[in-house]
Short mmCIF file of C-alpha atoms in Angstrom, two decimals:
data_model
loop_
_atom_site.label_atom_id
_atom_site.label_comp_id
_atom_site.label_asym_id
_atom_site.label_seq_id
_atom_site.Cartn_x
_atom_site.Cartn_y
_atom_site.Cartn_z
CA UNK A 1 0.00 0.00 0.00
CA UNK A 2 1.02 3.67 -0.54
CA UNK A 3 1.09 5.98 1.60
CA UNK A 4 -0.78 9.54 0.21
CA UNK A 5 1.73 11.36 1.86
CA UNK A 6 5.76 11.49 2.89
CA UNK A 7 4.82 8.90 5.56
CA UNK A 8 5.77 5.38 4.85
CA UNK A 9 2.94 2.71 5.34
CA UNK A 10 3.45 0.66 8.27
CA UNK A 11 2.34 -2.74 9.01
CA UNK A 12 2.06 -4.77 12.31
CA UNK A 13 3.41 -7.83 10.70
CA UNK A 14 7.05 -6.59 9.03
CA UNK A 15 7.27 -2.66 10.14
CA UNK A 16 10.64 -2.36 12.25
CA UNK A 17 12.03 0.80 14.53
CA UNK A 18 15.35 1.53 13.41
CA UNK A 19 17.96 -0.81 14.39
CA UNK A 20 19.84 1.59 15.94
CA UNK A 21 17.39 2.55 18.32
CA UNK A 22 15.38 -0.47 18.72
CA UNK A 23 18.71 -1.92 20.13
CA UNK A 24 19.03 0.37 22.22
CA UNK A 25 18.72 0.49 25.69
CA UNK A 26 15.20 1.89 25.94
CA UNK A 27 12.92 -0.04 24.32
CA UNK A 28 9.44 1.72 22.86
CA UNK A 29 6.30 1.05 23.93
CA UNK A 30 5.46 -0.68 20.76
CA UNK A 31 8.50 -3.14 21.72
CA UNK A 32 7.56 -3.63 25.19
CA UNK A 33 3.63 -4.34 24.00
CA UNK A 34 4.57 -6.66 21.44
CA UNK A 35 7.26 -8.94 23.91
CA UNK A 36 4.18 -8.65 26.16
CA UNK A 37 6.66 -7.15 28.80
CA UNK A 38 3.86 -4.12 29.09
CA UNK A 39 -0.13 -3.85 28.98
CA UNK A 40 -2.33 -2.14 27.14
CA UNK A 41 -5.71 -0.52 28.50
CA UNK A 42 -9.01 -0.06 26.39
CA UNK A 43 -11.17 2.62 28.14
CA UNK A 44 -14.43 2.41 27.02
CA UNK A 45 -15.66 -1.15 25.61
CA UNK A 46 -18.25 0.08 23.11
CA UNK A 47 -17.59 -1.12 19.21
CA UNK A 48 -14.65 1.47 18.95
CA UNK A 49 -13.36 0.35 22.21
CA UNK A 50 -13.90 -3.50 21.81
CA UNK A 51 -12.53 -3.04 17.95
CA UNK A 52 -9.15 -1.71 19.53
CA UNK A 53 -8.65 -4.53 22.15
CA UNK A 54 -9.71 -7.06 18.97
CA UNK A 55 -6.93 -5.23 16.87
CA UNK A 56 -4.17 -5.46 20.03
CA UNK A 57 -4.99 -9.34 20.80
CA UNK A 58 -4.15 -10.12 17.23
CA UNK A 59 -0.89 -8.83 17.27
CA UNK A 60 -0.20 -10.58 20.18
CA UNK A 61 -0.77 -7.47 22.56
CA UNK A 62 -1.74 -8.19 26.89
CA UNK A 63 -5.19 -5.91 27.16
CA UNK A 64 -7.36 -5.16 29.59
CA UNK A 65 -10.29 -3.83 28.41
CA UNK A 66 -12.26 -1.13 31.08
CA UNK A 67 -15.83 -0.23 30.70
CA UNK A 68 -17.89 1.63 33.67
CA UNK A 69 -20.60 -0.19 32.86
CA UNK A 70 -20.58 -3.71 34.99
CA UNK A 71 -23.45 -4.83 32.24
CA UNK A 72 -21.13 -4.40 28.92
CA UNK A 73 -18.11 -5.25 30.69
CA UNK A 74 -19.54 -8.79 31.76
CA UNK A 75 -21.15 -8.96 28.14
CA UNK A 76 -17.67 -8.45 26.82
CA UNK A 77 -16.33 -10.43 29.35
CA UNK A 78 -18.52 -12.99 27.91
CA UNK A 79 -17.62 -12.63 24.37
CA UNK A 80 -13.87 -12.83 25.36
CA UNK A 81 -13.95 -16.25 27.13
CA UNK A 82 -11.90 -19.18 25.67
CA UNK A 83 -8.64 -20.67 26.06
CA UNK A 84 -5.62 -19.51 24.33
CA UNK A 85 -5.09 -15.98 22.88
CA UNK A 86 -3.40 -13.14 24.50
CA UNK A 87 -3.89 -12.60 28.12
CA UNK A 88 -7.73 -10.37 28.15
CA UNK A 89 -8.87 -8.79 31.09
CA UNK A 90 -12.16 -7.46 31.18
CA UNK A 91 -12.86 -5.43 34.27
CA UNK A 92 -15.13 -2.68 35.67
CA UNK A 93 -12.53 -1.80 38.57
CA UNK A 94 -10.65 1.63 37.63
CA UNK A 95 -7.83 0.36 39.66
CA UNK A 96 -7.34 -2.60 37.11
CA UNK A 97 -7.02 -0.18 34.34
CA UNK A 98 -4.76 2.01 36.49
CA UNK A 99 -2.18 -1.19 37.19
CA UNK A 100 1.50 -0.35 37.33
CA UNK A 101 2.47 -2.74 34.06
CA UNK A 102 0.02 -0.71 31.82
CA UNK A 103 2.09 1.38 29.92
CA UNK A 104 -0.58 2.71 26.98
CA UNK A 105 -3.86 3.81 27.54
CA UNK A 106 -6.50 3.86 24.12
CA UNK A 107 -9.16 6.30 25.25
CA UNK A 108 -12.71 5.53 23.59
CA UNK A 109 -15.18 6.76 25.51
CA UNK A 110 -18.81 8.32 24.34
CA UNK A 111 -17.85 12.07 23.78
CA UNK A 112 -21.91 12.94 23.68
CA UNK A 113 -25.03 13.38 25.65
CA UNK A 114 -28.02 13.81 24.85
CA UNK A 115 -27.04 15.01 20.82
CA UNK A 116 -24.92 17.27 22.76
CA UNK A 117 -20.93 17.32 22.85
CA UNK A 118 -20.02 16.12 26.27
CA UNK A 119 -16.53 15.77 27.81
CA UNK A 120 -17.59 14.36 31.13
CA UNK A 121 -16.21 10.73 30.52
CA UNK A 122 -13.09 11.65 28.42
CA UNK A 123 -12.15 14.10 31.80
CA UNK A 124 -13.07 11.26 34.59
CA UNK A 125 -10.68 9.00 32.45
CA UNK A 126 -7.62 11.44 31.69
CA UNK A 127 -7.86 12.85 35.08
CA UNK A 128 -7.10 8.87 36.52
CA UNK A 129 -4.88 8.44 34.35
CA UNK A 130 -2.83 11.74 34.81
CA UNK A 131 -3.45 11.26 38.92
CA UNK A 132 -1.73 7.78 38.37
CA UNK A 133 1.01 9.03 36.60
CA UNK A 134 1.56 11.70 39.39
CA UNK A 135 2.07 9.65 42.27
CA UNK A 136 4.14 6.88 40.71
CA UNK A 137 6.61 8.79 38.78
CA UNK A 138 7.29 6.27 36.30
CA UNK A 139 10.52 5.99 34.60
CA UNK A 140 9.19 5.98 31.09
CA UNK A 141 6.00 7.84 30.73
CA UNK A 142 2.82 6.23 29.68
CA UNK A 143 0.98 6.90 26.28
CA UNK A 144 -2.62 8.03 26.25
CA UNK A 145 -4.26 7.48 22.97
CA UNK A 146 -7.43 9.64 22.33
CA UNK A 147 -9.73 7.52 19.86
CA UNK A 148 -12.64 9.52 20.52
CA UNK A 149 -13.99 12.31 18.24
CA UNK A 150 -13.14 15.53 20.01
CA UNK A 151 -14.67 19.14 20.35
CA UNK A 152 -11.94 21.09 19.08
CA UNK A 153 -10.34 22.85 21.69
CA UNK A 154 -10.61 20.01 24.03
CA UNK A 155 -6.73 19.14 24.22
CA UNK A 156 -5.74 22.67 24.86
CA UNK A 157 -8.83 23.65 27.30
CA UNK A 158 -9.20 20.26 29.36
CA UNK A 159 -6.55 18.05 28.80
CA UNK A 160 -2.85 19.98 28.96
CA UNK A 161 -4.28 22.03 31.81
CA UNK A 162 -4.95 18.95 33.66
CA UNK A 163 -1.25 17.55 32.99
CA UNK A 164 0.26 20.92 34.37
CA UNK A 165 -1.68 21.52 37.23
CA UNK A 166 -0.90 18.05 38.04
CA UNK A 167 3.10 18.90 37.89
CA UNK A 168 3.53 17.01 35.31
CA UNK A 169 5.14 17.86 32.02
CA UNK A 170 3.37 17.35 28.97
CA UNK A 171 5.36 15.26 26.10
CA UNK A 172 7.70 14.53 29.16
CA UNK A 173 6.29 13.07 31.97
CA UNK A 174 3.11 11.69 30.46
CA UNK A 175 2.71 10.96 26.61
CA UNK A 176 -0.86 12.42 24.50
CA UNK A 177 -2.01 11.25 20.99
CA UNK A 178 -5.33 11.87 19.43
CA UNK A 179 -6.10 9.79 16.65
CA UNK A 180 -9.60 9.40 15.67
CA UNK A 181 -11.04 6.44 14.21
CA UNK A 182 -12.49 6.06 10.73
CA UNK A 183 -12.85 2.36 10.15
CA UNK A 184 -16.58 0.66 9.85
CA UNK A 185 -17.01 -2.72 11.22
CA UNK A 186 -19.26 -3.99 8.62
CA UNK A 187 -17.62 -3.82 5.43
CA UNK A 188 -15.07 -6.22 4.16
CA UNK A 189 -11.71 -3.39 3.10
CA UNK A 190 -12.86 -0.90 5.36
CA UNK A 191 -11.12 -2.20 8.51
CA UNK A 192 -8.30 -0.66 11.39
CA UNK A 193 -5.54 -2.50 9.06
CA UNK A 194 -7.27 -1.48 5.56
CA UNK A 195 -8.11 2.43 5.83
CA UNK A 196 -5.56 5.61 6.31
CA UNK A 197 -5.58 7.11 9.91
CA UNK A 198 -4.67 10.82 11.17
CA UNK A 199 -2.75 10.87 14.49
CA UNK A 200 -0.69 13.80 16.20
CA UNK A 201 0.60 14.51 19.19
CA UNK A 202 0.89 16.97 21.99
CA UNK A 203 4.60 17.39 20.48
CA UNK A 204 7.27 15.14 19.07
CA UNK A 205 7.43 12.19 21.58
CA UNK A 206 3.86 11.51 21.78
CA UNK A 207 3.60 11.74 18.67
CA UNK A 208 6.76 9.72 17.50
CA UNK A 209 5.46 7.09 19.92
CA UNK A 210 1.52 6.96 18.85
CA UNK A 211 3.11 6.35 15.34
CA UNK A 212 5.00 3.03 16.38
CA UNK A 213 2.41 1.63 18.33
CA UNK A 214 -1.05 2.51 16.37
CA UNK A 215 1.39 0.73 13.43
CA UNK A 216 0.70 -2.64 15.31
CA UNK A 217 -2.94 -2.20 14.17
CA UNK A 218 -2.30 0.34 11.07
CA UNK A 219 -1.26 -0.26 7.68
CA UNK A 220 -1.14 3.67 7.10
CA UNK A 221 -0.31 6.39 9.36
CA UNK A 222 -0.73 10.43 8.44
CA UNK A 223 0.68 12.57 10.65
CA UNK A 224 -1.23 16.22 11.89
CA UNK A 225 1.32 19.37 12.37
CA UNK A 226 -0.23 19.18 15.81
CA UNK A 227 -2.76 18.68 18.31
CA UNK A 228 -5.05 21.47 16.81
CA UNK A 229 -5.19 20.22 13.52
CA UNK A 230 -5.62 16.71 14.80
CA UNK A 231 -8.78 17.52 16.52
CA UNK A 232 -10.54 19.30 13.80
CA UNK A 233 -9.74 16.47 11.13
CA UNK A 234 -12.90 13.92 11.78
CA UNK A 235 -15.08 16.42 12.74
CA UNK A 236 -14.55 18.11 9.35
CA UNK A 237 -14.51 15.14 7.02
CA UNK A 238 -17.95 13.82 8.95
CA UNK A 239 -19.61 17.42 8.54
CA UNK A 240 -18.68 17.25 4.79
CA UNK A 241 -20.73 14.47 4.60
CA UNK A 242 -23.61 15.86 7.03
CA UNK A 243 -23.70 18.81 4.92
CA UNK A 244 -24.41 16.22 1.43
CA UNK A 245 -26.94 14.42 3.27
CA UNK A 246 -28.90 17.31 4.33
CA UNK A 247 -28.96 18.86 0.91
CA UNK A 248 -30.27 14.94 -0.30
CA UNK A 249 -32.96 15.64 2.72
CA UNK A 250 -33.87 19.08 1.40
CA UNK A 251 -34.49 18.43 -1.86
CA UNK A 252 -36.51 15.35 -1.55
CA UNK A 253 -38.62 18.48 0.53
CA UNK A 254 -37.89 20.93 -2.08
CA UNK A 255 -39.23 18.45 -5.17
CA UNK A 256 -42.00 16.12 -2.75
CA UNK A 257 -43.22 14.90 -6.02
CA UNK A 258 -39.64 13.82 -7.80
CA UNK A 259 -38.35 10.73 -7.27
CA UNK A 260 -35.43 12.15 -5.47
CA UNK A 261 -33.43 8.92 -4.76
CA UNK A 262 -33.28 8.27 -8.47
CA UNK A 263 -32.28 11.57 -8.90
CA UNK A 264 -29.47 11.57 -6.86
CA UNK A 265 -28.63 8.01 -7.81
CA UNK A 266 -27.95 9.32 -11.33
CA UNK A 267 -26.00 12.56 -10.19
CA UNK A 268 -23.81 9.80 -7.93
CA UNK A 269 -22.84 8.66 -11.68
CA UNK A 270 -20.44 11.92 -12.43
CA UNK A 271 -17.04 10.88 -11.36
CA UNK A 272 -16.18 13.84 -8.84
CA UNK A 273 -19.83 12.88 -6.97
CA UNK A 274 -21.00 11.06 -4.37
CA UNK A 275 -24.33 9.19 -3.83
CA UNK A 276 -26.47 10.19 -1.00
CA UNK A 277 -29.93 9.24 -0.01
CA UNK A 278 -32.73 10.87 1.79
CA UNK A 279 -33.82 9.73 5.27
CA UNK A 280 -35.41 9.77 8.79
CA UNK A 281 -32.20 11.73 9.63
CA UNK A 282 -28.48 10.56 10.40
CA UNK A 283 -27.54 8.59 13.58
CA UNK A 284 -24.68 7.01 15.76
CA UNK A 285 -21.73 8.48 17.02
CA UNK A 286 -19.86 10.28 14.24
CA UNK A 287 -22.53 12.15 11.81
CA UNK A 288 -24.59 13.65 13.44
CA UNK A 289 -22.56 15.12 15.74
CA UNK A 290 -19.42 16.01 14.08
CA UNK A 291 -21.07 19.58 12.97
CA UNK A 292 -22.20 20.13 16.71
CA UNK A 293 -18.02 19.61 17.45
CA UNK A 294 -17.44 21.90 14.85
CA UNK A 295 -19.89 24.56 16.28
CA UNK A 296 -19.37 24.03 19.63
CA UNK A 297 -14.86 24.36 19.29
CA UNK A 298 -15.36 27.27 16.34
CA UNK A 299 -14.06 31.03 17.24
CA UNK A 300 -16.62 32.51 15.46
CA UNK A 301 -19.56 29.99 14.96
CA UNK A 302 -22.00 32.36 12.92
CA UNK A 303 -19.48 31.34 9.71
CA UNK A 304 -20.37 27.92 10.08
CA UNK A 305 -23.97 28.40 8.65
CA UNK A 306 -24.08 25.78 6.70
CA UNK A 307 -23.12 22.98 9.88
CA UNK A 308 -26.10 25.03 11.47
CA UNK A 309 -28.76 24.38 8.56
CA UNK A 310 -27.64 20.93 8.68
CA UNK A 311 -28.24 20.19 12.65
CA UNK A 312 -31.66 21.53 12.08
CA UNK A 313 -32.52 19.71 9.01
CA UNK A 314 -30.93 16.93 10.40
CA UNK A 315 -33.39 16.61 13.50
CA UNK A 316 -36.38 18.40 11.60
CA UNK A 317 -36.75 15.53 9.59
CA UNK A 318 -37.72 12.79 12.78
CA UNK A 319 -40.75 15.63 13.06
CA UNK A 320 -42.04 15.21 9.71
CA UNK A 321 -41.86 11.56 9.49
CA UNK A 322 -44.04 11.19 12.84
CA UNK A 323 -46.38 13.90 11.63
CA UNK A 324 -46.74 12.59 8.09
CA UNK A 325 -47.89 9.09 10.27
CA UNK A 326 -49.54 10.57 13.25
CA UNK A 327 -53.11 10.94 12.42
CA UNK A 328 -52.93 7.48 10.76
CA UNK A 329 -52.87 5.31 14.43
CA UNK A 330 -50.98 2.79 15.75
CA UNK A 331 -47.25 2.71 14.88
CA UNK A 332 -44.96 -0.15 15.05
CA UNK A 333 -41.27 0.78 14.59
CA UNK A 334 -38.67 -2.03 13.53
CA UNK A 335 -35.22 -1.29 14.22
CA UNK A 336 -33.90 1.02 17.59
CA UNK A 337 -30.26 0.74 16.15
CA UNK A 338 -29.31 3.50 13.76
CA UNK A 339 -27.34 1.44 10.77
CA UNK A 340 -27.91 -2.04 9.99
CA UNK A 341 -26.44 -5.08 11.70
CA UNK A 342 -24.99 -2.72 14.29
CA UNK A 343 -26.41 -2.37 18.32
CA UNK A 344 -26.31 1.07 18.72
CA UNK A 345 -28.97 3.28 19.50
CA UNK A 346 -27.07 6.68 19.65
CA UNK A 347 -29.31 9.49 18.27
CA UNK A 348 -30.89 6.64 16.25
CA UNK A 349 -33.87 8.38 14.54
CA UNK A 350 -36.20 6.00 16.10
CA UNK A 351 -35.29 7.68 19.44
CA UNK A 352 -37.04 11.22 18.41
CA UNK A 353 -39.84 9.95 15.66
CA UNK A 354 -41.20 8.06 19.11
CA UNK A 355 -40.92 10.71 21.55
CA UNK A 356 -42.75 12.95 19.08
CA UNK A 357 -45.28 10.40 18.79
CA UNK A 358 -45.91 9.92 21.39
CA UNK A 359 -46.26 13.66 22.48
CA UNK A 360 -49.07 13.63 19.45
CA UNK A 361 -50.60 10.58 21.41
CA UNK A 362 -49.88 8.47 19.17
CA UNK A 363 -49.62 4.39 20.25
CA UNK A 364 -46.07 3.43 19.45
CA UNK A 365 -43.88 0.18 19.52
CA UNK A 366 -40.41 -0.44 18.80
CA UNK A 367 -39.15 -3.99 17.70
CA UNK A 368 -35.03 -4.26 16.89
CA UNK A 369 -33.93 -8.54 16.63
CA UNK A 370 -30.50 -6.65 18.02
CA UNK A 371 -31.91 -6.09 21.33
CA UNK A 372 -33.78 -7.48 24.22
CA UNK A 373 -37.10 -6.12 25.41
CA UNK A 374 -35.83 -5.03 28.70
CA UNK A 375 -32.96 -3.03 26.48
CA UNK A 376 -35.84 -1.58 24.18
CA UNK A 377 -37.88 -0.71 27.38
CA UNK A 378 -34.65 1.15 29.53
CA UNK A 379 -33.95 3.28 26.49
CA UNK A 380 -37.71 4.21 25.28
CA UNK A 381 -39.84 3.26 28.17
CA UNK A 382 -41.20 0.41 29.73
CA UNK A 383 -44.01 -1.33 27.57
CA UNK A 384 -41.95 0.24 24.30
CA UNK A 385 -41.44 -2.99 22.60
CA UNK A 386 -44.25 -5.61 22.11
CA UNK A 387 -44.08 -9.03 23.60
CA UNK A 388 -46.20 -10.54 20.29
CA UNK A 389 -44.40 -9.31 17.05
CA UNK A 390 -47.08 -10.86 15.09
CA UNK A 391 -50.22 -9.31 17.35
CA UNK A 392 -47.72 -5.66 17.07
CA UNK A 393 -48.12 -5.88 13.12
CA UNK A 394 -51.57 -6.31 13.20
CA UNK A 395 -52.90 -3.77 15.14
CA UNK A 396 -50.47 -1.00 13.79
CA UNK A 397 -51.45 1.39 10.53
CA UNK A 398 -48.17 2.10 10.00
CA UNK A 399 -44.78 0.47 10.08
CA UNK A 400 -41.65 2.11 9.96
CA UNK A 401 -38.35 0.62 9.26
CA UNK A 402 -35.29 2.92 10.18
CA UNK A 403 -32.25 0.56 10.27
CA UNK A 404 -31.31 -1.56 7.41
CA UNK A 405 -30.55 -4.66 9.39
CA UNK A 406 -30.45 -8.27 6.98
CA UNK A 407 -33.30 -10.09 9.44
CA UNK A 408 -36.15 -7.53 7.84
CA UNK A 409 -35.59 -9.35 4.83
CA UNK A 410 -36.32 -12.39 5.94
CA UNK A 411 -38.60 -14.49 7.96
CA UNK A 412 -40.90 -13.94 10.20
CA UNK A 413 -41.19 -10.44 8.71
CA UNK A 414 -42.48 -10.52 5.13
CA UNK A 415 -45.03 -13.43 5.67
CA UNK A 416 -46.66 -10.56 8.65
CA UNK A 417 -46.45 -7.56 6.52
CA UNK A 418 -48.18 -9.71 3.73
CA UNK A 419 -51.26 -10.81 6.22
CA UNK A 420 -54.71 -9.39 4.27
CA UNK A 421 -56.11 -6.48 5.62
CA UNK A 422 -59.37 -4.40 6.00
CA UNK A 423 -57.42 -1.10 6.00
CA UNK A 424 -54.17 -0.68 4.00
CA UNK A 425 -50.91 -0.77 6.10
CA UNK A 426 -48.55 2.57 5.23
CA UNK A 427 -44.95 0.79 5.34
CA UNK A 428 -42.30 3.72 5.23
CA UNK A 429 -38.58 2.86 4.61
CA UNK A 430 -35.76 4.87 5.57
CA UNK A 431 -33.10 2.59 3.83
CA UNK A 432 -35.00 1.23 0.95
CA UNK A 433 -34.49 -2.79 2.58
CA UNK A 434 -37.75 -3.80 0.49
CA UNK A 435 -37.59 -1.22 -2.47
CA UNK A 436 -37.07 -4.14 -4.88
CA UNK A 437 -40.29 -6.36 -3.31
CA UNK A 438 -43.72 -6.61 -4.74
CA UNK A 439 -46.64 -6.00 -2.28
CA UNK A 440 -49.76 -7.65 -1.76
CA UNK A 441 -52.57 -4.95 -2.47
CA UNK A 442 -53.41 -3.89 1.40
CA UNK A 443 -49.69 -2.53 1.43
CA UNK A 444 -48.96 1.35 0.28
CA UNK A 445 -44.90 1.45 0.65
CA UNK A 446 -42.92 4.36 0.60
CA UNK A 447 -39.07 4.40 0.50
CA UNK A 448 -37.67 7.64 2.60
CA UNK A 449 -36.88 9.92 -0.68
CA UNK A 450 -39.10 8.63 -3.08
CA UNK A 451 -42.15 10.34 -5.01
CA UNK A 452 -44.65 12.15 -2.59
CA UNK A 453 -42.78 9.78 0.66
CA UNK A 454 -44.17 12.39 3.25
CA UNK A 455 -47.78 12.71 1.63
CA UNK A 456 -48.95 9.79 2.82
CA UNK A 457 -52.96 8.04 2.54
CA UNK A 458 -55.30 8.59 5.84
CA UNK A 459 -57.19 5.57 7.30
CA UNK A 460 -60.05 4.43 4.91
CA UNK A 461 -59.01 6.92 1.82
CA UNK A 462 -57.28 6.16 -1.45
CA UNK A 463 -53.41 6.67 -1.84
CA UNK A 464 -53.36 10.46 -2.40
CA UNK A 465 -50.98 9.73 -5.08
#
């Protein structure tokens, strides 16, 4: 692989340090890891976090893997168990992740509330870590790697303020990387190994070091000027797609009659373009968020007008899918995850399109084969999802199918949506999962995008279209 810039790639299985100081008498973290004389720590055991200690086990890396949650952590703990492998320790004691062999720290911890920014975890953690560091003193200083998206600003505000007060010295006494991860778990090519990565450092040792050891895990490493640029990097690529997805979203409102998918499924055919897709609004960690970084870190925010458009846009349209359903009845919601195949429920649209239902007093229910009832019920409220699927489809008017996730094309699914009928059943799809089905006659389906999606038939009238 080449590198796109003056950085060589760098590969866990044949990348070397220099002889000259690899036999030295220091050896680098990324020795020490790899000869297992040293631990690494995963803060935060969500899919980033459990992705990273996945990545370190393969190259033969000692992990323990922290999550403040004693649920996950004995769900990972779970997933973890077997003989052989790399020693794995999966713990929800901070004092484990604190342990005196630990000598790099990956830092992936939710950096949002509420659709808000939020540093309140990433603080808790650093401030440990950097208390740790204090009273031992160690003779080489650990590595913190920041995996998390950041506000920009955060390093300069929160972090290095928390090394000096601490008497520490930063790049000295106690090593800071951020690099932000880009990878998606569900596509074969598009893995920690497969895609480029941005790191930097707080200056030349952190950064020298985050390069050696993210290249156990990395085929290809580019390297920030500093910590500034670093930060801005994945909020700006992720708003540049925010911004494309919100202009698909307003023109499918702009043109309700147009088949706007197609439409932007032939502009996706010019070489220098790329295909988007109207929706029930973005989701998950990265997205939907990275313009609220953006505005939140900017000196002058009011420039950023576009970013702004696009968080209300963005949110608007969980609004008009529950009003365009609303006066219809009953609605039955499959899929709490945002994205296909994937358990997370982070600013999923389902989260907002059933609070405003609800609020119109709407009935709602919310079925996802990725999670439990009890999980559906802590997250919407209890009685949320329906203990008889069949019984759910039924008695709703409308169904509503945010994530894309493979079981909706399957059985038991199809063979309930295809039950006959007194009153047709509205079926509106965010990802399009049965745009290429034929329907029995009771069904009116709409694909999020499509001709007139939002204008959709009352109980006991024709289809308006």
């Amino acid at each position: 692989m080449t590198s796109l810039t003056t950085e060589e790639p760098t590969t866990g299985k044949s990348w070397a340090r220099p002889a000259s100081t690899a036999s030295g008498p220091h050896p680098s973290h990324r020795d020490d890891l790899a000869a297992r004389r040293t631990t690494a720590c995963v803060w935060g055991l969500g899919h980033i976090g459990w992705s990273t200690v996945e990545a370190l086990r393969t190259e033969g890396v000692a992990v323990v893997g922290y999550d403040l949650d004693p649920d996950r952590a004995e769900e990972r703990r779970a997933l973890a168990a077997g003989p052989g492998g790399p020693a794995l320790q999966v713990t929800s004691d901070q004092a484990d992740a604190l342990a005196e062999d630990i000598a790099v720290h990956f830092v992936a911890v939710p950096t949002e509330r509420e659709a808000e920014p939020f540093t309140g975890a990433l603080v808790d953690v650093f401030a440990a870590i950097v208390a740790a560091t204090a009273a031992r003193r160690p003779e080489r200083p650990p590595l913190v790697i920041v995996e998390s998206t950041l506000t920009p600003g955060t390093v300069e505000d929160l972090l290095l303020p928390m090394i000096t007060t601490a008497g520490l010295e930063p790049d000295r006494d106690l090593l800071l990387a951020l690099a932000p991860r880009r990878d998606w778990f569900l596509a074969e090519g598009y893995g920690l190994r497969d895609l480029d990565r941005i790191y930097c450092g707080i200056g030349e040792r952190s950064a020298d070091a985050a390069r050696e050891v993210l290249g156990l895990m990395c085929d290809t490493l580019h390297r920030a000027p500093s910590h500034v640029e670093g930060e801005l990097v994945k909020c700006v690529e992720n708003a540049y797609r925010h911004v494309e997805i919100t202009l698909a979203n307003q023109l499918s409102l702009a043109y309700p009659h147009v088949d706007m998918v197609e439409v932007l499924r032939l502009a996706g055919t010019k070489w220098n373009i790329g295909t988007f897709h109207p929706s029930f609004g973005t989701g998950g960690y990265c997205i939907p968020l990275s313009s609220r970084y953006l505005l939140r870190g900017a000196a002058d925010a009011a420039e950023l007008s576009l970013l702004s458009e696009a968080v209300e846009t963005d949110m608007r349209m969980r609004s008009l899918v529950a009003d365009a359903v609303a006066a219809r009845g009953p609605v039955l919601v499959l899929g709490l995850a945002y994205k296909g195949g994937i358990k997370v429920a982070t600013l999923s649209p389902t989260v907002r399109i059933t609070e405003e239902l609800r609020r119109l007093g709407v009935p709602v229910s919310v079925h996802d084969p990725m999670y439990r009832t009890e999980e559906i019920d802590a997250l919407l409220g209890d009685g949320t999802a329906p203990t008889d699927l069949a019984r759910a489809v039924r008695e709703a008017a409308t169904v509503l199918v945010v994530p894309d996730h493979p079981e909706f094309r399957a059985e038991p699914y199809l063979s309930l949506l295809d039950e006959p009928r007194a009153e047709p059943l509205l079926v509106l799809d965010n990802h399009g999962v049965w745009a290429d089905r034929p329907w029995a006659g009771h069904v009116v389906y709409r694909r999020a995008g499509g001709a007139s999606w939002l204008v959709v038939p009352a109980i006991g009238s024709a289809d308006p279209r």
